[in-house]
PDB file of C-alpha atoms and ligand atoms in Angstrom:
ATOM      1  CA  UNK A   4       0.000   0.000   0.000  1.00  0.00           C
ATOM      2  CA  UNK A   5       1.203   3.476  -0.842  1.00  0.00           C
ATOM      3  CA  UNK A   6       1.438   6.512   1.392  1.00  0.00           C
ATOM      4  CA  UNK A   7      -0.325   9.874   1.536  1.00  0.00           C
ATOM      5  CA  UNK A   8       1.787  12.880   0.606  1.00  0.00           C
ATOM      6  CA  UNK A   9       0.508  16.315   1.613  1.00  0.00           C
ATOM      7  CA  UNK A  10       2.033  19.394   0.003  1.00  0.00           C
ATOM      8  CA  UNK A  11       0.983  22.755   1.406  1.00  0.00           C
ATOM      9  CA  UNK A  12       2.321  26.216   0.828  1.00  0.00           C
ATOM     10  CA  UNK A  13       1.879  29.706  -0.502  1.00  0.00           C
ATOM     11  CA  UNK A  14       0.369  30.580  -3.867  1.00  0.00           C
ATOM     12  CA  UNK A  15       2.617  30.207  -6.899  1.00  0.00           C
ATOM     13  CA  UNK A  16       5.519  28.516  -5.223  1.00  0.00           C
ATOM     14  CA  UNK A  17       5.388  25.497  -7.494  1.00  0.00           C
ATOM     15  CA  UNK A  18       3.329  23.107  -5.397  1.00  0.00           C
ATOM     16  CA  UNK A  19       1.402  21.662  -8.296  1.00  0.00           C
ATOM     17  CA  UNK A  20       4.483  21.283 -10.521  1.00  0.00           C
ATOM     18  CA  UNK A  21       6.234  19.299  -7.811  1.00  0.00           C
ATOM     19  CA  UNK A  22       3.136  17.356  -6.759  1.00  0.00           C
ATOM     20  CA  UNK A  23       2.422  16.322 -10.345  1.00  0.00           C
ATOM     21  CA  UNK A  24       5.998  15.220 -11.017  1.00  0.00           C
ATOM     22  CA  UNK A  25       6.196  13.345  -7.729  1.00  0.00           C
ATOM     23  CA  UNK A  26       2.901  11.567  -8.359  1.00  0.00           C
ATOM     24  CA  UNK A  27       4.066  10.572 -11.843  1.00  0.00           C
ATOM     25  CA  UNK A  28       7.364   9.135 -10.508  1.00  0.00           C
ATOM     26  CA  UNK A  29       5.619   7.154  -7.775  1.00  0.00           C
ATOM     27  CA  UNK A  30       2.688   6.186  -9.978  1.00  0.00           C
ATOM     28  CA  UNK A  31       0.362   7.876  -7.481  1.00  0.00           C
ATOM     29  CA  UNK A  32      -2.742   9.974  -8.115  1.00  0.00           C
ATOM     30  CA  UNK A  33      -2.270  13.730  -8.033  1.00  0.00           C
ATOM     31  CA  UNK A  34      -5.100  15.803  -6.583  1.00  0.00           C
ATOM     32  CA  UNK A  35      -5.148  19.576  -6.894  1.00  0.00           C
ATOM     33  CA  UNK A  36      -7.350  20.702  -3.998  1.00  0.00           C
ATOM     34  CA  UNK A  37      -7.098  24.363  -5.041  1.00  0.00           C
ATOM     35  CA  UNK A  38      -8.887  23.480  -8.283  1.00  0.00           C
ATOM     36  CA  UNK A  39     -11.955  22.547  -6.235  1.00  0.00           C
ATOM     37  CA  UNK A  40     -12.131  25.971  -4.557  1.00  0.00           C
ATOM     38  CA  UNK A  41     -11.570  27.531  -7.964  1.00  0.00           C
ATOM     39  CA  UNK A  42     -14.486  25.535  -9.448  1.00  0.00           C
ATOM     40  CA  UNK A  43     -16.843  26.689  -6.678  1.00  0.00           C
ATOM     41  CA  UNK A  44     -15.695  30.250  -7.375  1.00  0.00           C
ATOM     42  CA  UNK A  45     -16.195  29.921 -11.124  1.00  0.00           C
ATOM     43  CA  UNK A  46     -19.694  28.551 -10.569  1.00  0.00           C
ATOM     44  CA  UNK A  47     -20.528  31.560  -8.359  1.00  0.00           C
ATOM     45  CA  UNK A  48     -19.163  33.984 -10.976  1.00  0.00           C
ATOM     46  CA  UNK A  49     -21.165  32.288 -13.732  1.00  0.00           C
ATOM     47  CA  UNK A  50     -24.351  32.399 -11.649  1.00  0.00           C
ATOM     48  CA  UNK A  51     -23.856  36.087 -10.817  1.00  0.00           C
ATOM     49  CA  UNK A  52     -23.387  35.292  -7.123  1.00  0.00           C
ATOM     50  CA  UNK A  53     -19.945  36.919  -7.236  1.00  0.00           C
ATOM     51  CA  UNK A  54     -20.036  40.341  -8.870  1.00  0.00           C
ATOM     52  CA  UNK A  55     -16.825  42.367  -9.063  1.00  0.00           C
ATOM     53  CA  UNK A  56     -15.346  40.120  -6.399  1.00  0.00           C
ATOM     54  CA  UNK A  57     -18.226  40.743  -3.976  1.00  0.00           C
ATOM     55  CA  UNK A  58     -20.637  38.094  -2.732  1.00  0.00           C
ATOM     56  CA  UNK A  59     -23.008  37.193   0.066  1.00  0.00           C
ATOM     57  CA  UNK A  60     -21.893  34.128   2.007  1.00  0.00           C
ATOM     58  CA  UNK A  61     -25.453  32.808   2.335  1.00  0.00           C
ATOM     59  CA  UNK A  62     -25.886  32.868  -1.457  1.00  0.00           C
ATOM     60  CA  UNK A  63     -22.686  30.872  -1.913  1.00  0.00           C
ATOM     61  CA  UNK A  64     -23.817  28.337   0.687  1.00  0.00           C
ATOM     62  CA  UNK A  65     -27.260  28.094  -0.942  1.00  0.00           C
ATOM     63  CA  UNK A  66     -25.772  27.219  -4.322  1.00  0.00           C
ATOM     64  CA  UNK A  67     -23.457  24.467  -3.021  1.00  0.00           C
ATOM     65  CA  UNK A  68     -25.913  21.605  -3.745  1.00  0.00           C
ATOM     66  CA  UNK A  69     -25.973  22.742  -7.402  1.00  0.00           C
ATOM     67  CA  UNK A  70     -22.227  22.164  -7.749  1.00  0.00           C
ATOM     68  CA  UNK A  71     -20.983  18.839  -8.991  1.00  0.00           C
ATOM     69  CA  UNK A  72     -17.212  18.514  -9.194  1.00  0.00           C
ATOM     70  CA  UNK A  73     -15.345  15.755 -10.948  1.00  0.00           C
ATOM     71  CA  UNK A  74     -11.946  15.111 -12.466  1.00  0.00           C
ATOM     72  CA  UNK A  75     -10.996  13.288 -15.634  1.00  0.00           C
ATOM     73  CA  UNK A  76      -7.550  12.108 -16.562  1.00  0.00           C
ATOM     74  CA  UNK A  77      -6.367  13.602 -19.849  1.00  0.00           C
ATOM     75  CA  UNK A  78      -4.165  11.005 -21.533  1.00  0.00           C
ATOM     76  CA  UNK A  79      -2.425  13.674 -23.628  1.00  0.00           C
ATOM     77  CA  UNK A  80      -1.449  16.034 -20.814  1.00  0.00           C
ATOM     78  CA  UNK A  81      -1.301  13.178 -18.268  1.00  0.00           C
ATOM     79  CA  UNK A  82      -3.161  15.401 -15.855  1.00  0.00           C
ATOM     80  CA  UNK A  83      -6.523  15.331 -14.113  1.00  0.00           C
ATOM     81  CA  UNK A  84      -8.729  18.057 -15.546  1.00  0.00           C
ATOM     82  CA  UNK A  85     -11.473  19.737 -13.542  1.00  0.00           C
ATOM     83  CA  UNK A  86     -15.106  19.386 -14.535  1.00  0.00           C
ATOM     84  CA  UNK A  87     -17.817  21.623 -13.132  1.00  0.00           C
ATOM     85  CA  UNK A  88     -21.274  20.141 -13.658  1.00  0.00           C
ATOM     86  CA  UNK A  89     -19.803  17.883 -16.367  1.00  0.00           C
ATOM     87  CA  UNK A  90     -18.134  20.719 -18.291  1.00  0.00           C
ATOM     88  CA  UNK A  91     -14.364  20.890 -18.636  1.00  0.00           C
ATOM     89  CA  UNK A  92     -13.346  24.130 -16.892  1.00  0.00           C
ATOM     90  CA  UNK A  93      -9.630  23.455 -16.543  1.00  0.00           C
ATOM     91  CA  UNK A  94      -8.660  26.607 -18.431  1.00  0.00           C
ATOM     92  CA  UNK A  95     -11.413  28.868 -17.052  1.00  0.00           C
ATOM     93  CA  UNK A  96     -10.524  28.237 -13.407  1.00  0.00           C
ATOM     94  CA  UNK A  97      -6.937  29.430 -13.935  1.00  0.00           C
ATOM     95  CA  UNK A  98      -7.849  33.085 -14.610  1.00  0.00           C
ATOM     96  CA  UNK A  99      -6.744  35.858 -12.272  1.00  0.00           C
ATOM     97  CA  UNK A 100     -10.397  36.782 -11.640  1.00  0.00           C
ATOM     98  CA  UNK A 101     -11.125  33.287 -10.338  1.00  0.00           C
ATOM     99  CA  UNK A 102      -7.879  33.195  -8.330  1.00  0.00           C
ATOM    100  CA  UNK A 103      -8.680  36.517  -6.673  1.00  0.00           C
ATOM    101  CA  UNK A 104     -12.119  35.413  -5.453  1.00  0.00           C
ATOM    102  CA  UNK A 105     -11.179  31.783  -4.706  1.00  0.00           C
ATOM    103  CA  UNK A 106      -9.216  32.974  -1.734  1.00  0.00           C
ATOM    104  CA  UNK A 107     -12.306  34.674  -0.225  1.00  0.00           C
ATOM    105  CA  UNK A 108     -14.642  31.832  -1.187  1.00  0.00           C
ATOM    106  CA  UNK A 109     -12.333  29.367   0.550  1.00  0.00           C
ATOM    107  CA  UNK A 110     -12.824  31.194   3.872  1.00  0.00           C
ATOM    108  CA  UNK A 111     -16.451  30.000   4.008  1.00  0.00           C
ATOM    109  CA  UNK A 112     -16.840  27.185   6.513  1.00  0.00           C
ATOM    110  CA  UNK A 113     -19.572  25.324   4.610  1.00  0.00           C
ATOM    111  CA  UNK A 114     -17.500  25.396   1.420  1.00  0.00           C
ATOM    112  CA  UNK A 115     -14.488  23.983   3.254  1.00  0.00           C
ATOM    113  CA  UNK A 116     -16.527  21.224   4.901  1.00  0.00           C
ATOM    114  CA  UNK A 117     -17.792  20.077   1.512  1.00  0.00           C
ATOM    115  CA  UNK A 118     -14.393  20.285  -0.206  1.00  0.00           C
ATOM    116  CA  UNK A 119     -12.573  18.479   2.612  1.00  0.00           C
ATOM    117  CA  UNK A 120     -15.140  15.681   2.483  1.00  0.00           C
ATOM    118  CA  UNK A 121     -14.529  15.278  -1.248  1.00  0.00           C
ATOM    119  CA  UNK A 122     -10.752  15.457  -0.822  1.00  0.00           C
ATOM    120  CA  UNK A 123     -10.780  12.756   1.872  1.00  0.00           C
ATOM    121  CA  UNK A 124     -12.928  10.547  -0.322  1.00  0.00           C
ATOM    122  CA  UNK A 125     -10.568  11.026  -3.270  1.00  0.00           C
ATOM    123  CA  UNK A 126      -7.551  10.188  -1.131  1.00  0.00           C
ATOM    124  CA  UNK A 127      -9.038   7.326   0.871  1.00  0.00           C
ATOM    125  CA  UNK A 128      -7.016   4.650  -0.905  1.00  0.00           C
ATOM    126  CA  UNK A 129      -3.697   6.390  -0.259  1.00  0.00           C
ATOM    127  CA  UNK A 130      -1.038   6.351  -3.011  1.00  0.00           C
ATOM    128  CA  UNK A 131      -1.888   9.993  -3.432  1.00  0.00           C
ATOM    129  CA  UNK A 132      -0.149  13.350  -3.635  1.00  0.00           C
ATOM    130  CA  UNK A 133      -2.477  16.227  -2.756  1.00  0.00           C
ATOM    131  CA  UNK A 134      -1.518  19.881  -2.704  1.00  0.00           C
ATOM    132  CA  UNK A 135      -3.238  22.856  -1.127  1.00  0.00           C
ATOM    133  CA  UNK A 136      -3.205  24.977   2.021  1.00  0.00           C
ATOM    134  CA  UNK A 137      -4.580  22.664   4.718  1.00  0.00           C
ATOM    135  CA  UNK A 138      -3.797  19.165   3.476  1.00  0.00           C
ATOM    136  CA  UNK A 139      -1.258  18.295   6.171  1.00  0.00           C
ATOM    137  CA  UNK A 140      -3.148  20.133   8.916  1.00  0.00           C
ATOM    138  CA  UNK A 141      -6.841  19.450   8.270  1.00  0.00           C
ATOM    139  CA  UNK A 142      -7.479  17.066   5.363  1.00  0.00           C
ATOM    140  CA  UNK A 143      -4.865  14.401   6.069  1.00  0.00           C
ATOM    141  CA  UNK A 144      -3.297  15.202   9.451  1.00  0.00           C
ATOM    142  CA  UNK A 145      -1.884  11.648   9.493  1.00  0.00           C
ATOM    143  CA  UNK A 146      -0.214  11.896   6.088  1.00  0.00           C
ATOM    144  CA  UNK A 147       3.048   9.944   6.110  1.00  0.00           C
ATOM    145  CA  UNK A 148       4.904  12.746   4.339  1.00  0.00           C
ATOM    146  CA  UNK A 149       4.156  16.455   4.634  1.00  0.00           C
ATOM    147  CA  UNK A 150       5.956  19.176   2.743  1.00  0.00           C
ATOM    148  CA  UNK A 151       5.536  22.889   3.329  1.00  0.00           C
ATOM    149  CA  UNK A 152       6.618  24.872   0.296  1.00  0.00           C
ATOM    150  CA  UNK A 153       7.701  28.445   0.174  1.00  0.00           C
ATOM    151  CA  UNK A 154       9.765  30.745  -2.047  1.00  0.00           C
ATOM    152  CA  UNK A 155      10.863  34.355  -2.176  1.00  0.00           C
ATOM    153  CA  UNK A 156       7.882  36.648  -2.939  1.00  0.00           C
ATOM    154  CA  UNK A 157       9.388  38.329  -6.021  1.00  0.00           C
ATOM    155  CA  UNK A 158      10.293  34.956  -7.477  1.00  0.00           C
ATOM    156  CA  UNK A 159       6.734  33.730  -6.934  1.00  0.00           C
ATOM    157  CA  UNK A 160       5.316  36.850  -8.607  1.00  0.00           C
ATOM    158  CA  UNK A 161       7.585  36.392 -11.611  1.00  0.00           C
ATOM    159  CA  UNK A 162       6.647  32.720 -11.951  1.00  0.00           C
ATOM    160  CA  UNK A 163       2.935  33.560 -11.829  1.00  0.00           C
ATOM    161  CA  UNK A 164       3.389  36.394 -14.301  1.00  0.00           C
ATOM    162  CA  UNK A 165       5.141  34.058 -16.746  1.00  0.00           C
ATOM    163  CA  UNK A 166       2.338  31.522 -16.358  1.00  0.00           C
ATOM    164  CA  UNK A 167      -0.391  34.122 -17.036  1.00  0.00           C
ATOM    165  CA  UNK A 168       1.509  35.594 -19.988  1.00  0.00           C
ATOM    166  CA  UNK A 169       1.813  32.126 -21.493  1.00  0.00           C
ATOM    167  CA  UNK A 170      -1.988  31.912 -21.300  1.00  0.00           C
ATOM    168  CA  UNK A 171      -2.164  35.173 -23.200  1.00  0.00           C
ATOM    169  CA  UNK A 172      -3.279  37.360 -20.272  1.00  0.00           C
ATOM    170  CA  UNK A 173      -2.096  40.959 -20.406  1.00  0.00           C
ATOM    171  CA  UNK A 174      -1.102  41.730 -16.878  1.00  0.00           C
ATOM    172  CA  UNK A 175       1.569  43.721 -15.036  1.00  0.00           C
ATOM    173  CA  UNK A 176       4.013  42.720 -12.316  1.00  0.00           C
ATOM    174  CA  UNK A 177       2.218  45.135  -9.928  1.00  0.00           C
ATOM    175  CA  UNK A 178      -1.203  43.544 -10.545  1.00  0.00           C
ATOM    176  CA  UNK A 179       0.131  40.045  -9.973  1.00  0.00           C
ATOM    177  CA  UNK A 180       1.953  41.263  -6.861  1.00  0.00           C
ATOM    178  CA  UNK A 181      -1.249  42.696  -5.369  1.00  0.00           C
ATOM    179  CA  UNK A 182      -3.186  39.529  -6.151  1.00  0.00           C
ATOM    180  CA  UNK A 183      -0.515  37.306  -4.647  1.00  0.00           C
ATOM    181  CA  UNK A 184      -0.017  39.345  -1.477  1.00  0.00           C
ATOM    182  CA  UNK A 185      -3.784  39.630  -0.932  1.00  0.00           C
ATOM    183  CA  UNK A 186      -4.111  35.866  -1.308  1.00  0.00           C
ATOM    184  CA  UNK A 187      -1.181  35.192   1.035  1.00  0.00           C
ATOM    185  CA  UNK A 188      -2.779  37.422   3.652  1.00  0.00           C
ATOM    186  CA  UNK A 189      -6.218  35.916   3.242  1.00  0.00           C
ATOM    187  CA  UNK A 190      -4.961  32.306   3.204  1.00  0.00           C
ATOM    188  CA  UNK A 191      -2.862  32.745   6.352  1.00  0.00           C
ATOM    189  CA  UNK A 192      -5.305  34.875   8.348  1.00  0.00           C
ATOM    190  CA  UNK A 193      -8.667  33.193   7.792  1.00  0.00           C
ATOM    191  CA  UNK A 194     -10.488  31.570  10.706  1.00  0.00           C
ATOM    192  CA  UNK A 195     -11.134  28.206   9.042  1.00  0.00           C
ATOM    193  CA  UNK A 196      -8.018  26.060   8.472  1.00  0.00           C
ATOM    194  CA  UNK A 197      -5.578  28.870   7.684  1.00  0.00           C
ATOM    195  CA  UNK A 198      -2.363  28.095   5.876  1.00  0.00           C
ATOM    196  CA  UNK A 199       0.144  27.183   8.571  1.00  0.00           C
ATOM    197  CA  UNK A 200       3.057  24.806   8.617  1.00  0.00           C
ATOM    198  CA  UNK A 201       2.173  21.593  10.363  1.00  0.00           C
ATOM    199  CA  UNK A 202       4.790  20.903  13.069  1.00  0.00           C
ATOM    200  CA  UNK A 203       5.781  17.670  11.318  1.00  0.00           C
ATOM    201  CA  UNK A 204       6.029  19.172   7.813  1.00  0.00           C
ATOM    202  CA  UNK A 205       9.382  19.492   6.097  1.00  0.00           C
ATOM    203  CA  UNK A 206      10.030  22.971   4.732  1.00  0.00           C
ATOM    204  CA  UNK A 207      11.041  23.231   1.106  1.00  0.00           C
ATOM    205  CA  UNK A 208      12.159  26.720   0.081  1.00  0.00           C
ATOM    206  CA  UNK A 209      12.580  26.438  -3.667  1.00  0.00           C
ATOM    207  CA  UNK A 210      13.662  30.039  -4.411  1.00  0.00           C
ATOM    208  CA  UNK A 211      17.026  28.812  -5.668  1.00  0.00           C
ATOM    209  CA  UNK A 212      16.030  25.337  -6.817  1.00  0.00           C
ATOM    210  CA  UNK A 213      15.022  24.103 -10.228  1.00  0.00           C
ATOM    211  CA  UNK A 214      12.215  21.595 -10.701  1.00  0.00           C
ATOM    212  CA  UNK A 215      14.617  18.632 -11.006  1.00  0.00           C
ATOM    213  CA  UNK A 216      16.290  19.446  -7.676  1.00  0.00           C
ATOM    214  CA  UNK A 217      12.927  19.761  -5.943  1.00  0.00           C
ATOM    215  CA  UNK A 218      11.767  16.475  -7.356  1.00  0.00           C
ATOM    216  CA  UNK A 219      14.961  14.720  -6.213  1.00  0.00           C
ATOM    217  CA  UNK A 220      14.527  16.184  -2.729  1.00  0.00           C
ATOM    218  CA  UNK A 221      10.880  15.134  -2.420  1.00  0.00           C
ATOM    219  CA  UNK A 222      11.361  11.746  -4.055  1.00  0.00           C
ATOM    220  CA  UNK A 223      14.146  10.831  -1.667  1.00  0.00           C
ATOM    221  CA  UNK A 224      11.956  11.708   1.315  1.00  0.00           C
ATOM    222  CA  UNK A 225       9.003   9.804  -0.121  1.00  0.00           C
ATOM    223  CA  UNK A 226      11.069   6.690  -0.822  1.00  0.00           C
ATOM    224  CA  UNK A 227      12.520   6.786   2.698  1.00  0.00           C
ATOM    225  CA  UNK A 228       9.013   6.988   4.197  1.00  0.00           C
ATOM    226  CA  UNK A 229       7.737   4.180   1.996  1.00  0.00           C
ATOM    227  CA  UNK A 230      10.708   1.994   2.972  1.00  0.00           C
ATOM    228  CA  UNK A 231      10.292   2.730   6.705  1.00  0.00           C
ATOM    229  CA  UNK A 232       6.603   1.908   6.604  1.00  0.00           C
ATOM    230  CA  UNK A 233       7.285  -1.370   4.789  1.00  0.00           C
ATOM    231  CA  UNK A 234       9.903  -2.299   7.424  1.00  0.00           C
ATOM    232  CA  UNK A 235       7.548  -1.367  10.267  1.00  0.00           C
ATOM    233  CA  UNK A 236       4.887  -3.632   8.751  1.00  0.00           C
ATOM    234  CA  UNK A 237       7.336  -6.547   8.418  1.00  0.00           C
ATOM    235  CA  UNK A 238       8.460  -6.133  12.045  1.00  0.00           C
ATOM    236  CA  UNK A 239       4.910  -6.061  13.403  1.00  0.00           C
TER     237      UNK A 239
HETATM  238  O1   DC B  30      -3.700  26.450  -4.989  1.00  0.00           O
HETATM  239  P1   DC B  30      -4.608  27.445  -5.715  1.00  0.00           P
HETATM  240  O2   DC B  30      -3.974  28.773  -5.943  1.00  0.00           O
HETATM  241  O3   DC B  30      -5.179  26.867  -6.955  1.00  0.00           O
HETATM  242  O4   DC B  30      -5.840  27.690  -4.710  1.00  0.00           O
HETATM  243  C1   DC B  30      -6.871  28.620  -4.978  1.00  0.00           C
HETATM  244  C2   DC B  30      -7.389  29.172  -3.657  1.00  0.00           C
HETATM  245  O5   DC B  30      -8.034  28.130  -2.934  1.00  0.00           O
HETATM  246  C3   DC B  30      -6.317  29.728  -2.725  1.00  0.00           C
HETATM  247  O6   DC B  30      -6.339  31.138  -2.684  1.00  0.00           O
HETATM  248  C4   DC B  30      -6.651  29.218  -1.367  1.00  0.00           C
HETATM  249  C5   DC B  30      -7.710  28.190  -1.563  1.00  0.00           C
HETATM  250  N1   DC B  30      -7.312  26.862  -1.102  1.00  0.00           N
HETATM  251  C6   DC B  30      -7.599  26.529   0.188  1.00  0.00           C
HETATM  252  O7   DC B  30      -8.108  27.355   0.942  1.00  0.00           O
HETATM  253  N2   DC B  30      -7.316  25.285   0.636  1.00  0.00           N
HETATM  254  C7   DC B  30      -6.749  24.387  -0.157  1.00  0.00           C
HETATM  255  N3   DC B  30      -6.500  23.154   0.321  1.00  0.00           N
HETATM  256  C8   DC B  30      -6.418  24.716  -1.484  1.00  0.00           C
HETATM  257  C9   DC B  30      -6.707  25.980  -1.928  1.00  0.00           C
END
């Protein structure tokens, strides 16, 4: 049986890149928990519940039963794509507008309860790498390996800017900076499961690391944990 790997950290510090690569190496499932909060946000934008970034919590809660989230593996990209009410929204949920409101939507207790339930269900068979803000603290507090990722703020802004430019978005460094700092503040200061480092999480500051180095680092830790657990089982 495989292990559960929880990767938490700030926005745009490469969590999903690492989580995806790690899952592929270990032949584990990769689950992007942020995509779920983004889907709820997109649904609320589409239904006019969020207007110019403003919403009423009770309207968001009321619409939750109308949201059906699912993921489908794309053989070409080798990545799980997000479906909102059976429509592929993988590209739509990555916009800056969705990102900006997802942070506020994710502060709503009822939204979190529903998402955490889904995340636990998706990870119940282990052999999973899940990334987010509260995976090691709230979703899988018993995960065998927890990583807490961080990177220098300017480096994170530049990475996000490059990503958005690749998508064709016309956006400035200053706009991305505001969005990122607002999200950092909101994610770390909210009442419900704020982003904090779990005491047993290993910090990975990737400011000066390329993706290969990060993968080596994480893979070594994962293989050690897997080996230890196997040995513990044999000795039982
Ligand atoms: O990882 P991301 O940027 O796609 O996440 C979008 C938003 O969702 C982020 O601002 C915080 C929220 N989120 C959360 O509260 N808990 C998670 N486990 C994952 C994301």
